[in-house]
CSV table of C-alpha atoms in Angstrom, one decimal:
chain,number,residue,atom,x,y,z
H,1,MET,CA,-27.1,-15.9,2.4
H,2,ASN,CA,-25.6,-15.3,-1.4
H,3,SER,CA,-25.5,-17.8,-4.3
H,4,SER,CA,-21.4,-18.0,-4.1
H,5,LEU,CA,-21.8,-19.3,-0.5
H,6,VAL,CA,-24.0,-22.2,-1.2
H,7,GLY,CA,-22.2,-23.2,-4.4
H,8,ASN,CA,-23.0,-24.3,-7.8
H,9,GLN,CA,-25.3,-27.6,-9.0
H,10,SER,CA,-22.8,-29.7,-8.0
H,11,GLY,CA,-23.0,-28.9,-4.1
H,12,ARG,CA,-19.1,-27.8,-4.1
H,13,PRO,CA,-18.5,-24.2,-3.3
H,14,PHE,CA,-17.5,-21.8,-5.5
H,15,CYS,CA,-13.5,-21.9,-5.8
H,16,LEU,CA,-11.2,-20.6,-8.1
H,17,LEU,CA,-8.2,-22.5,-6.9
H,18,ALA,CA,-9.7,-25.8,-6.4
H,19,ILE,CA,-5.9,-27.2,-5.8
H,20,SER,CA,-5.7,-30.3,-3.6
H,21,TYR,CA,-9.5,-29.7,-2.9
H,22,LEU,CA,-11.1,-31.9,0.1
H,23,GLU,CA,-14.5,-33.1,-0.3
H,24,THR,CA,-14.9,-33.0,3.8
H,25,ILE,CA,-14.0,-29.1,3.6
H,26,ASN,CA,-17.1,-27.2,2.6
H,27,PHE,CA,-15.1,-24.0,1.9
H,28,CYS,CA,-12.3,-22.8,-0.5
H,29,LEU,CA,-9.4,-23.6,1.9
H,30,LEU,CA,-6.4,-22.6,-0.4
H,31,GLU,CA,-8.4,-19.1,-1.1
H,32,VAL,CA,-9.2,-18.8,2.8
H,33,VAL,CA,-5.9,-18.9,3.3
H,34,ILE,CA,-4.3,-16.7,1.0
H,35,ILE,CA,-6.7,-14.1,2.0
H,36,VAL,CA,-6.6,-14.2,5.7
H,37,PHE,CA,-2.6,-14.6,5.6
H,38,LEU,CA,-2.8,-11.2,3.3
H,39,MET,CA,-5.2,-9.5,5.5
H,40,VAL,CA,-3.3,-10.5,8.7
H,41,LEU,CA,-0.2,-9.4,7.3
H,42,ILE,CA,-1.4,-5.7,5.7
H,43,ILE,CA,-3.5,-4.8,8.9
H,44,SER,CA,-0.6,-5.4,11.5
H,45,GLY,CA,2.2,-4.0,9.2
H,46,ASN,CA,0.5,-0.8,8.8
H,47,ILE,CA,-1.0,-0.2,12.0
H,48,ILE,CA,3.1,-0.5,12.9
H,49,VAL,CA,3.8,1.8,10.4
H,50,ILE,CA,1.1,4.3,11.6
H,51,PHE,CA,2.4,3.9,15.2
H,52,VAL,CA,5.9,4.4,14.3
H,53,PHE,CA,5.1,7.9,12.8
H,54,HIS,CA,3.1,9.0,15.9
H,55,CYS,CA,5.9,8.0,18.1
H,56,ALA,CA,8.8,9.4,15.8
H,57,PRO,CA,8.8,13.1,15.3
H,58,LEU,CA,11.8,13.4,13.2
H,59,LEU,CA,9.9,11.3,10.6
H,60,ASN,CA,7.5,14.3,10.1
H,61,HIS,CA,10.3,16.6,9.2
H,62,HIS,CA,9.8,15.1,5.7
H,63,THR,CA,6.9,16.5,3.8
H,64,THR,CA,6.7,13.0,2.0
H,65,SER,CA,5.6,11.7,5.7
H,66,TYR,CA,1.8,13.0,4.6
H,67,PHE,CA,1.8,11.0,1.9
H,68,ILE,CA,3.6,7.9,3.2
H,69,GLN,CA,0.6,7.8,6.4
H,70,THR,CA,-1.9,8.4,3.8
H,71,MET,CA,-0.8,5.1,1.7
H,72,ALA,CA,-0.6,3.6,5.2
H,73,TYR,CA,-4.1,4.3,6.1
H,74,ALA,CA,-5.2,3.4,2.4
H,75,ASP,CA,-3.2,0.1,2.9
H,76,LEU,CA,-4.7,-0.5,6.3
H,77,LEU,CA,-8.3,-0.5,5.0
H,78,VAL,CA,-7.3,-2.6,2.4
H,79,GLY,CA,-6.5,-5.3,4.8
H,80,VAL,CA,-10.1,-4.7,6.8
H,81,SER,CA,-11.8,-4.8,3.6
H,82,CYS,CA,-10.2,-8.0,2.9
H,83,LEU,CA,-12.5,-9.5,5.4
H,84,VAL,CA,-15.2,-9.4,3.1
H,85,PRO,CA,-14.1,-11.8,0.8
H,86,SER,CA,-12.5,-13.9,3.8
H,87,LEU,CA,-16.1,-14.1,5.2
H,88,SER,CA,-17.8,-15.2,2.2
H,89,LEU,CA,-15.6,-18.0,1.2
H,90,LEU,CA,-16.3,-19.1,5.0
H,91,HIS,CA,-20.2,-19.3,4.1
H,92,TYR,CA,-20.6,-16.4,6.5
H,93,PRO,CA,-24.3,-15.0,5.7
H,94,ILE,CA,-24.5,-11.7,4.4
H,95,VAL,CA,-27.3,-9.3,4.9
H,96,LEU,CA,-27.1,-7.5,1.1
H,97,SER,CA,-27.4,-9.1,-2.1
H,98,GLU,CA,-24.2,-10.7,-3.4
H,99,SER,CA,-24.3,-8.4,-6.7
H,100,LEU,CA,-24.2,-5.6,-4.7
H,101,VAL,CA,-21.4,-6.8,-2.2
H,102,CYS,CA,-19.3,-7.5,-5.1
H,103,GLN,CA,-19.6,-4.0,-6.5
H,104,ILE,CA,-19.1,-2.5,-3.2
H,105,PHE,CA,-16.0,-4.5,-2.6
H,106,GLY,CA,-14.4,-4.0,-6.0
H,107,TYR,CA,-15.1,-0.1,-5.8
H,108,VAL,CA,-13.6,0.5,-2.1
H,109,VAL,CA,-10.3,-1.8,-3.2
H,110,SER,CA,-9.8,-0.1,-6.6
H,111,VAL,CA,-10.5,3.6,-4.9
H,112,LEU,CA,-7.8,2.6,-2.0
H,113,LYS,CA,-5.2,1.3,-4.6
H,114,SER,CA,-5.5,4.4,-6.4
H,115,VAL,CA,-5.0,6.4,-3.6
H,116,SER,CA,-1.6,4.6,-3.1
H,117,MET,CA,-0.7,5.0,-6.9
H,118,ALA,CA,-1.6,8.6,-6.8
H,119,SER,CA,0.2,9.2,-3.5
H,120,LEU,CA,3.4,7.3,-5.1
H,121,ALA,CA,3.2,10.0,-7.9
H,122,CYS,CA,3.0,12.8,-5.4
H,123,ILE,CA,5.7,11.7,-3.7
H,124,SER,CA,7.7,11.6,-6.4
H,125,ILE,CA,6.6,15.0,-7.5
H,126,ASP,CA,7.9,16.2,-4.0
H,127,ARG,CA,11.3,15.2,-4.2
H,128,TYR,CA,11.5,16.9,-7.6
H,129,ILE,CA,10.6,19.9,-6.3
H,130,ALA,CA,13.1,19.3,-3.6
H,131,ILE,CA,16.3,18.7,-5.7
H,132,THR,CA,15.1,21.1,-8.5
H,133,LYS,CA,13.9,24.4,-6.3
H,134,PRO,CA,15.8,23.7,-2.8
H,135,LEU,CA,15.5,27.3,-2.0
H,136,THR,CA,11.8,28.2,-2.8
H,137,TYR,CA,10.6,24.5,-1.6
H,138,ASN,CA,9.2,25.3,1.5
H,139,THR,CA,7.3,28.3,0.1
H,140,LEU,CA,6.0,26.1,-2.9
H,141,VAL,CA,5.4,23.2,-0.5
H,142,THR,CA,3.3,24.1,2.5
H,143,PRO,CA,1.5,21.8,4.8
H,144,TRP,CA,-1.7,23.6,3.9
H,145,ARG,CA,-1.1,22.9,0.3
H,146,LEU,CA,-0.4,18.8,1.2
H,147,ARG,CA,-3.6,18.7,2.7
H,148,ILE,CA,-5.4,20.1,0.0
H,149,CYS,CA,-3.1,17.5,-2.1
H,150,ILE,CA,-4.1,14.4,-0.2
H,151,LEU,CA,-8.0,15.4,-0.2
H,152,THR,CA,-7.6,16.0,-4.0
H,153,ILE,CA,-6.3,12.3,-4.2
H,154,TRP,CA,-9.4,10.8,-2.2
H,155,VAL,CA,-12.0,12.8,-4.0
H,156,TYR,CA,-10.4,12.0,-7.4
H,157,SER,CA,-10.3,8.1,-6.9
H,158,CYS,CA,-13.8,8.1,-5.4
H,159,LEU,CA,-14.9,9.8,-9.0
H,160,VAL,CA,-12.5,7.9,-11.1
H,161,PHE,CA,-14.0,4.4,-10.2
H,162,LEU,CA,-17.7,5.6,-9.5
H,163,PRO,CA,-18.9,4.6,-13.1
H,164,SER,CA,-17.8,1.1,-12.7
H,165,PHE,CA,-21.5,0.3,-10.9
H,166,HIS,CA,-23.0,0.9,-14.2
H,167,TRP,CA,-20.4,0.6,-16.9
H,168,GLY,CA,-18.4,-2.4,-15.7
H,169,LYS,CA,-15.8,-4.1,-13.5
H,170,PRO,CA,-13.1,-1.7,-12.1
H,171,GLY,CA,-9.8,-2.7,-11.1
H,172,TYR,CA,-10.6,-5.6,-8.7
H,173,HIS,CA,-10.4,-9.1,-10.4
H,174,GLY,CA,-10.5,-11.5,-7.4
H,175,ASP,CA,-13.7,-13.0,-8.0
H,176,VAL,CA,-14.4,-14.9,-4.8
H,177,PHE,CA,-17.9,-13.9,-5.5
H,178,GLN,CA,-19.5,-15.8,-8.4
H,179,TRP,CA,-21.8,-13.2,-9.4
H,180,CYS,CA,-18.2,-11.2,-10.2
H,181,ALA,CA,-17.1,-14.1,-12.5
H,182,ASN,CA,-20.2,-14.9,-14.1
H,183,SER,CA,-21.9,-11.5,-14.8
H,184,TRP,CA,-20.1,-8.6,-13.8
H,185,ASN,CA,-17.6,-8.3,-16.8
H,186,THR,CA,-14.8,-5.6,-17.8
H,187,ASP,CA,-15.6,-3.0,-20.1
H,188,ALA,CA,-12.9,-1.9,-23.2
H,189,TYR,CA,-13.9,1.6,-22.8
H,190,PHE,CA,-14.1,1.9,-19.2
H,191,THR,CA,-10.8,-0.1,-19.3
H,192,LEU,CA,-9.0,2.9,-21.6
H,193,PHE,CA,-10.4,5.3,-19.2
H,194,ILE,CA,-9.1,3.7,-16.2
H,195,VAL,CA,-5.5,3.7,-17.9
H,196,VAL,CA,-6.1,7.1,-19.7
H,197,MET,CA,-7.1,8.8,-16.2
H,198,LEU,CA,-5.1,7.0,-13.6
H,199,TYR,CA,-2.6,4.5,-14.8
H,200,ALA,CA,-0.6,6.3,-17.5
H,201,PRO,CA,-0.3,9.8,-15.7
H,202,ALA,CA,0.9,8.1,-12.8
H,203,ALA,CA,3.3,5.7,-14.5
H,204,PHE,CA,4.8,8.8,-16.4
H,205,ILE,CA,5.2,11.3,-13.5
H,206,VAL,CA,6.6,8.2,-11.9
H,207,CYS,CA,9.3,7.8,-14.6
H,208,PHE,CA,9.8,11.0,-15.7
H,209,THR,CA,10.5,12.3,-12.0
H,210,TYR,CA,12.7,9.8,-10.8
H,211,PHE,CA,14.9,9.8,-14.0
H,212,ASN,CA,15.6,13.5,-13.5
H,213,ILE,CA,16.1,13.1,-9.8
H,214,PHE,CA,18.9,10.6,-10.6
H,215,ARG,CA,20.2,12.6,-13.2
H,216,ILE,CA,20.4,16.0,-11.1
H,217,CYS,CA,22.1,13.8,-8.1
H,218,GLN,CA,24.6,12.2,-10.1
H,219,GLN,CA,25.3,15.7,-11.5
H,220,HIS,CA,25.7,16.7,-8.2
H,221,THR,CA,27.8,13.9,-6.8
H,222,LYS,CA,30.1,14.7,-9.7
H,223,GLU,CA,30.4,18.3,-9.1
H,224,ILE,CA,31.0,17.9,-5.0
H,225,ASN,CA,33.8,15.3,-5.8
H,226,GLU,CA,35.7,17.1,-8.2
H,227,ARG,CA,35.6,20.1,-5.9
H,228,ARG,CA,36.8,18.1,-3.2
H,229,VAL,CA,39.5,16.1,-5.2
H,230,ARG,CA,40.8,19.9,-6.5
H,231,PHE,CA,40.9,21.4,-2.9
H,232,SER,CA,42.3,18.3,-1.4
H,233,SER,CA,45.0,18.5,-4.1
H,234,GLN,CA,45.9,21.7,-3.3
H,235,ASP,CA,46.0,20.7,0.5
H,236,GLY,CA,47.8,17.5,-0.1
H,237,GLU,CA,45.0,15.5,1.5
H,238,ALA,CA,43.0,12.7,-0.5
H,239,GLY,CA,39.3,13.3,-0.7
H,240,GLU,CA,36.6,10.7,-0.5
H,241,ALA,CA,33.5,10.7,-2.8
H,242,GLN,CA,30.7,11.9,-1.5
H,243,PRO,CA,27.2,11.2,-2.7
H,244,CYS,CA,24.2,13.2,-2.9
H,245,PRO,CA,22.4,13.9,0.0
H,246,ASP,CA,19.2,13.5,-1.2
H,247,LYS,CA,19.8,10.7,-3.4
H,248,ARG,CA,19.4,8.1,-0.4
H,249,TYR,CA,16.2,9.5,0.7
H,250,ALA,CA,14.9,9.2,-3.1
H,251,MET,CA,16.4,5.6,-3.6
H,252,VAL,CA,13.9,4.5,-0.2
H,253,LEU,CA,10.9,6.0,-1.7
H,254,PHE,CA,12.4,4.7,-5.5
H,255,ARG,CA,12.5,1.1,-3.9
H,256,ILE,CA,8.9,1.5,-2.6
H,257,THR,CA,7.5,2.7,-6.3
H,258,SER,CA,9.3,-0.1,-8.0
H,259,VAL,CA,7.9,-2.7,-6.1
H,260,PHE,CA,4.4,-1.2,-6.2
H,261,TYR,CA,4.8,-1.3,-10.2
H,262,ILE,CA,6.5,-4.9,-10.1
H,263,LEU,CA,3.5,-6.2,-8.1
H,264,TRP,CA,0.8,-4.4,-10.2
H,265,LEU,CA,2.1,-5.1,-13.5
H,266,PRO,CA,0.9,-9.0,-14.0
H,267,TYR,CA,-2.5,-7.7,-13.0
H,268,ILE,CA,-2.4,-4.7,-15.4
H,269,ILE,CA,-1.4,-6.7,-18.1
H,270,TYR,CA,-4.2,-9.2,-17.4
H,271,PHE,CA,-6.7,-6.3,-16.9
H,272,LEU,CA,-5.9,-4.8,-20.5
H,273,LEU,CA,-6.0,-8.6,-22.0
H,274,GLU,CA,-9.4,-9.6,-20.6
H,275,SER,CA,-10.9,-6.2,-21.2
H,276,SER,CA,-10.0,-6.9,-24.8
H,277,ASN,CA,-11.3,-10.3,-25.1
H,278,VAL,CA,-7.8,-11.3,-25.8
H,279,TYR,CA,-7.4,-14.0,-22.5
H,280,SER,CA,-9.8,-14.6,-19.6
H,281,ASN,CA,-8.8,-17.0,-16.8
H,282,ARG,CA,-10.3,-17.0,-13.4
H,283,VAL,CA,-6.9,-18.5,-11.5
H,284,ALA,CA,-4.6,-15.9,-13.3
H,285,SER,CA,-7.3,-13.3,-12.2
H,286,PHE,CA,-7.3,-14.1,-8.6
H,287,LEU,CA,-3.4,-14.5,-8.3
H,288,THR,CA,-2.7,-11.4,-10.5
H,289,THR,CA,-5.6,-9.3,-8.0
H,290,TRP,CA,-4.1,-11.0,-4.6
H,291,LEU,CA,-0.4,-10.4,-5.8
H,292,ALA,CA,-1.3,-6.5,-6.0
H,293,ILE,CA,-3.2,-6.4,-3.1
H,294,SER,CA,-0.1,-7.6,-1.1
H,295,ASN,CA,1.9,-4.4,-2.1
H,296,SER,CA,0.1,-2.9,1.0
H,297,PHE,CA,2.1,-5.3,3.3
H,298,CYS,CA,5.3,-4.6,1.0
H,299,ASN,CA,5.3,-0.9,1.7
H,300,CYS,CA,5.7,-1.7,5.5
H,301,VAL,CA,8.9,-3.6,5.0
H,302,ILE,CA,10.6,-1.8,2.7
H,303,TYR,CA,10.7,1.7,4.3
H,304,SER,CA,11.2,-0.4,7.8
H,305,LEU,CA,14.3,-1.8,6.3
H,306,SER,CA,15.5,1.5,4.3
H,307,ASN,CA,14.8,3.9,6.6
H,308,SER,CA,17.4,4.7,9.6
H,309,VAL,CA,15.1,7.0,11.5
H,310,PHE,CA,12.0,4.8,11.0
H,311,GLN,CA,14.3,2.2,12.3
H,312,LYS,CA,14.7,4.3,15.2
H,313,GLY,CA,11.2,4.8,15.9
H,314,LEU,CA,10.4,1.3,15.5
H,315,LYS,CA,12.9,0.5,18.4
H,316,ARG,CA,11.7,3.1,20.6
H,317,LEU,CA,8.0,1.9,20.1
H,318,SER,CA,9.0,-1.6,20.9
H,319,GLY,CA,10.8,-0.6,23.7
H,320,ALA,CA,8.0,1.4,25.2
H,321,ILE,CA,5.8,-1.8,24.7
H,322,CYS,CA,8.4,-3.5,26.4
H,323,ALA,CA,8.9,-0.8,29.1
H,324,SER,CA,5.0,-0.7,29.5
H,325,CYS,CA,4.4,-4.6,30.0
H,326,ALA,CA,7.6,-5.1,32.5
H,327,ARG,CA,6.0,-1.9,34.8
H,328,GLN,CA,2.4,-3.8,34.4
H,329,ARG,CA,4.2,-7.2,35.4
H,330,VAL,CA,5.8,-5.5,38.1
H,331,ALA,CA,2.5,-4.1,39.2
H,332,LYS,CA,0.9,-7.6,39.3
H,333,ASP,CA,3.9,-8.7,41.6
H,334,SER,CA,3.7,-6.2,43.9
H,335,SER,CA,0.3,-6.5,44.2
H,336,THR,CA,0.2,-10.3,44.6
H,337,SER,CA,2.8,-9.8,47.0
H,338,ARG,CA,0.6,-7.5,49.0
H,339,SER,CA,-2.5,-9.5,48.9
H,340,LYS,CA,-0.4,-12.4,50.4
H,341,ARG,CA,0.8,-10.2,53.1
H,342,SER,CA,-2.9,-9.1,53.7
H,343,SER,CA,-4.1,-12.6,54.1
H,344,ASN,CA,-1.2,-13.8,56.4
H,345,GLY,CA,-2.0,-10.8,58.6
H,346,CYS,CA,-5.4,-11.9,58.5
H,347,HIS,CA,-4.6,-15.3,59.7
H,348,VAL,CA,-2.6,-14.1,62.4
């Protein structure tokens, strides 16, 4: 059993959030509640998203569905990987050494969130191409190229964080493992490497593409409305303002991207401050990390509330589940009634 499970010399477990700590409870209650709650939300939410995409063919008409599904699978794996710290906090024995478990968990979570970040950047590029080059979009963005792009995202994310095993702590700062908090330190050069190779390019791409997308949509909307006003004035009818058809879908993706960076901003700031030896606090480390990880569930909520096709697919999935349950109930009732009739026949 690793040292973080046993606790420190005072006999108490290693808890970052020792708020309302009870001596009768031999595990980190608040940490377990937070992690298990997020784990359940993330796993259930992303399983629903994956099933809806398979049940709603219209969602797959957009090329961005490839990246949305990639993010859903990555977020689902984030939720599954959260099982490791929750078992550790509950004193579940782990065969591997604490340092190795800590490093592997930190590496896996960092890679998965890197996949989400890179997917959001690719989604913004895809929408930018769709709006700036609509006539050649289908020849530029093909299913084969999308698969190559997704494979590149996974390979690149794995390679970027691979030096963390020898260079320093990667993007994970939850520190539910005592070895993570005491022995695995961040390195300023590794932090700069991650920022240059991942954070900065992804943020620049997202800002550049969405700024131009909304600028072009606004220009298209203005031109369309001017034409409608001109023709309606000739016909003597009042024209109604029509928004850019691509703007609504771009807004859904922009909300997902905005929430991602809003939830990750406190963590990135803390990551930079800790790496620079400016500020270090275990409570802030835990809260900023798990706030960022909660984004894996927020994507499901935003997409389900913003996309009408997704809502129809969700209703279709829930209707299919309810119909299946109803059929099973009817079959069970009929089998029960048949067994009763056969039983009565035997008595006769």
